[in-house]
Short mmCIF file of C-alpha atoms in Angstrom, two decimals:
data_model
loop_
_atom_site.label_atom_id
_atom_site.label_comp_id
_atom_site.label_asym_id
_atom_site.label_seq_id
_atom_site.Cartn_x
_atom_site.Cartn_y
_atom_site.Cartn_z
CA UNK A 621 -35.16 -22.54 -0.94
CA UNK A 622 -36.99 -23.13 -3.91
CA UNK A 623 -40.63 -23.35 -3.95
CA UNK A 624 -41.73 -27.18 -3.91
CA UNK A 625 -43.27 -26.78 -7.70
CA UNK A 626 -39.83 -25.49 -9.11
CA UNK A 627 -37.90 -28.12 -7.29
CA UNK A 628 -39.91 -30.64 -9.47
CA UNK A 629 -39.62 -28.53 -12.80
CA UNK A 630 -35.81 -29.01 -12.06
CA UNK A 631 -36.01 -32.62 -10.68
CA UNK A 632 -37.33 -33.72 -14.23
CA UNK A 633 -34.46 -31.22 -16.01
CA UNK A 634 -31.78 -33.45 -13.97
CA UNK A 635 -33.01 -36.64 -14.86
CA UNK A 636 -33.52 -35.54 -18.34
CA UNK A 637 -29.92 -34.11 -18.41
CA UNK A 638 -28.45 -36.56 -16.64
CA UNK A 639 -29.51 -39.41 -19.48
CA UNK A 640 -27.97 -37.45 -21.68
CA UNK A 641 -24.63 -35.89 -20.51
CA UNK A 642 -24.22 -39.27 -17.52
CA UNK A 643 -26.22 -42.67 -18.99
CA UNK A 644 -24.71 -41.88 -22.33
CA UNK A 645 -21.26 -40.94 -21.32
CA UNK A 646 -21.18 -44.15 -19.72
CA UNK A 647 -22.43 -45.96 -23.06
CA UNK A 648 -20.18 -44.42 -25.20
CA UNK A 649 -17.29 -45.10 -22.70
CA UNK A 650 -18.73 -48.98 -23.43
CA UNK A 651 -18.63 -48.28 -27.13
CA UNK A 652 -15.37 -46.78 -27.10
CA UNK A 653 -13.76 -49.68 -25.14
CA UNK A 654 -15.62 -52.22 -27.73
CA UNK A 655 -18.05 -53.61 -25.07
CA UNK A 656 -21.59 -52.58 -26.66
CA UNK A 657 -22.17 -52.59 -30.24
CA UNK A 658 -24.36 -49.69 -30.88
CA UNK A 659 -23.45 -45.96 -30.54
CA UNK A 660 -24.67 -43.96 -27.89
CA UNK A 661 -27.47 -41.14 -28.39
CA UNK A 662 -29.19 -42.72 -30.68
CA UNK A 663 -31.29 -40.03 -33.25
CA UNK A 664 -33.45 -43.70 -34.77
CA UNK A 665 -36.93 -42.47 -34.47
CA UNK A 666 -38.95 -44.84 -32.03
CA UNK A 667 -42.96 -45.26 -31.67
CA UNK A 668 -45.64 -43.81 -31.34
CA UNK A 669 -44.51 -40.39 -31.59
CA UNK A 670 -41.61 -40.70 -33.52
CA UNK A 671 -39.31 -38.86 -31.34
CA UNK A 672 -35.26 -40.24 -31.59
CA UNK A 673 -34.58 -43.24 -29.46
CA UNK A 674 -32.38 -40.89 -27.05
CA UNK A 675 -34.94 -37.83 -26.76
CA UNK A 676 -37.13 -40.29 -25.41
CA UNK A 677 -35.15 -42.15 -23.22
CA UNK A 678 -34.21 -38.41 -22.04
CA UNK A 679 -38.04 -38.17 -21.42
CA UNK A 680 -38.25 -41.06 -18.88
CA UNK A 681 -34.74 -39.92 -17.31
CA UNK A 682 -37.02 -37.09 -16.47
CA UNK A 683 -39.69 -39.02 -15.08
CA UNK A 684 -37.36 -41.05 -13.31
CA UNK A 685 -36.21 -38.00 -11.61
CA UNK A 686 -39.12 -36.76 -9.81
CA UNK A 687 -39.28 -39.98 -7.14
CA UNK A 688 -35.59 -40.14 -7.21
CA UNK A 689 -35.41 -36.79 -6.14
CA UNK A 690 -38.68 -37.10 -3.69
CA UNK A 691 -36.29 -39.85 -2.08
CA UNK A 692 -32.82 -38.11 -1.36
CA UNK A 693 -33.96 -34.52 -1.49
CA UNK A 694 -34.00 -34.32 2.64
CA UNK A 695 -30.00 -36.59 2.37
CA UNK A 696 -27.13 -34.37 3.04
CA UNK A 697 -23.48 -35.69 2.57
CA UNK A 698 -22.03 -38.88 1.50
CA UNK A 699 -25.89 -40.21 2.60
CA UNK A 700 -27.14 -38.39 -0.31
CA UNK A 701 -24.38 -38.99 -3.15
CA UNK A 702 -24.79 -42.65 -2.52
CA UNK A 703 -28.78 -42.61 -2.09
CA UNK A 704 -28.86 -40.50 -5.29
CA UNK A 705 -26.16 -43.43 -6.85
CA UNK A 706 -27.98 -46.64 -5.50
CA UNK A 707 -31.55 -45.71 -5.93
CA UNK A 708 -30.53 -44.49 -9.38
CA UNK A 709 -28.88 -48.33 -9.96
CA UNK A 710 -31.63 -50.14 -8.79
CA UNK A 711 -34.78 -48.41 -9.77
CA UNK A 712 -34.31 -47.52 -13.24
CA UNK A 713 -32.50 -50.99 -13.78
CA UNK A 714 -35.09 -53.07 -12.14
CA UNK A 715 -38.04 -51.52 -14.12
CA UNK A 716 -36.46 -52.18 -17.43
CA UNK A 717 -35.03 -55.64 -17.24
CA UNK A 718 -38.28 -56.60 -15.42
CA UNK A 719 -40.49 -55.26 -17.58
CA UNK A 720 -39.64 -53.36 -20.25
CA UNK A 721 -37.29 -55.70 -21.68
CA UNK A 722 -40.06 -58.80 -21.93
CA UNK A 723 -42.27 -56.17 -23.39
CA UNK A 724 -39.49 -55.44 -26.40
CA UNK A 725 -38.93 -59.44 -26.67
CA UNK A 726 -35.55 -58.34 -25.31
CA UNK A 727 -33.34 -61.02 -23.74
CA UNK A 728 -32.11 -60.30 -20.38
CA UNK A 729 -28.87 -61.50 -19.02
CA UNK A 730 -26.15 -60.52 -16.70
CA UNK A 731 -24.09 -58.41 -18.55
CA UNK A 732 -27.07 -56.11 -19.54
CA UNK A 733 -27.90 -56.52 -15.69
CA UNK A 734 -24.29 -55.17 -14.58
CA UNK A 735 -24.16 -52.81 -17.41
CA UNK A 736 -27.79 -51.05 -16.64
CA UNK A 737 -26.64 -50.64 -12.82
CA UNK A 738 -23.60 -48.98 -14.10
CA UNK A 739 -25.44 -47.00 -16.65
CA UNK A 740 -28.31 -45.70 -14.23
CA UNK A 741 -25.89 -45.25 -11.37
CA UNK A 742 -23.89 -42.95 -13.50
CA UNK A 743 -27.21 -41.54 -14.26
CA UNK A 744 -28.21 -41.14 -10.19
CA UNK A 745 -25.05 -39.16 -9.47
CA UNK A 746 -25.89 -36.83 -12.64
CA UNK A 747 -29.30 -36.22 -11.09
CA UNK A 748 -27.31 -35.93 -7.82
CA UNK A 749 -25.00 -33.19 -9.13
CA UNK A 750 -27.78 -31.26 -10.94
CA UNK A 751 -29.63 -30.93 -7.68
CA UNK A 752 -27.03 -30.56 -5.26
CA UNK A 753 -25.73 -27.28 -7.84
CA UNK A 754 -29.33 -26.19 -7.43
CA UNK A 755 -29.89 -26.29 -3.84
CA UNK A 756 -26.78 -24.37 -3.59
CA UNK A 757 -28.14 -21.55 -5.93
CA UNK A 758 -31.40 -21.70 -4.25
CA UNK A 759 -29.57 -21.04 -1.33
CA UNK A 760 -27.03 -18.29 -2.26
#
């Protein structure tokens, strides 16, 4: 087993990974099927730091990933692929139609609900399948 401070190092690495390679997927799976209008990974620098829209989303995927992962690390199984897919739903979703849409002056309505739970479960079982890969090689 890893020791506890790695384990976080690559907690944040899933998250971060997983908005890229998983949340994004799923958005550009949206795009492709004409039900969002903006491509994914978006490179439009955001404030303060200037850092593209999708590098910093990345960022928080991170952060997302460290009490995700605190959650389902002890889960084995099916209990932990659908921890890892419902907490990632929820949380993630929650947070930013609760408050960091009303911050943007973002409108909130159900399809953005439905389509963040699909986006940040998709996300979950990325984080899921970066971790589980890692407890095996901390195992082998």
């Amino acid at each position: 087993m890893a020791n506890p401070k790695q384990q976080w190092l690559q907690a944040f690495t899933a998250g971060f990974i997983a908005t890229l390679l998983f949340h994004q997927g799923v958005l550009a799976l949206f795009w492709l099927g004409g039900l969002i209008p903006a491509f994914p990974w978006n490179m439009t620098p955001v404030p303060p730091l200037g850092v593209p829209q999708v590098m910093s989303l990345a960022f928080w995927g991170g952060v997302w990933g460290l009490p995700v992962w605190w959650i389902i690390r002890r889960w084995q199984g099916m209990e932990f692929w659908l921890s890892a897919i419902v907490i990632g739903a929820i949380g993630p979703t929650l947070v930013a139609m609760l408050l960091v849409f009303p911050m943007k002056g973002l409108d909130v309505n159900a399809t953005k609900v439905v389509g963040g739970l699909i986006v940040n479960a998709a996300w979950g079982l990325g984080l899921a399948a970066w971790m589980q890969f890692n407890r095996w090689r901390w195992n082998a």
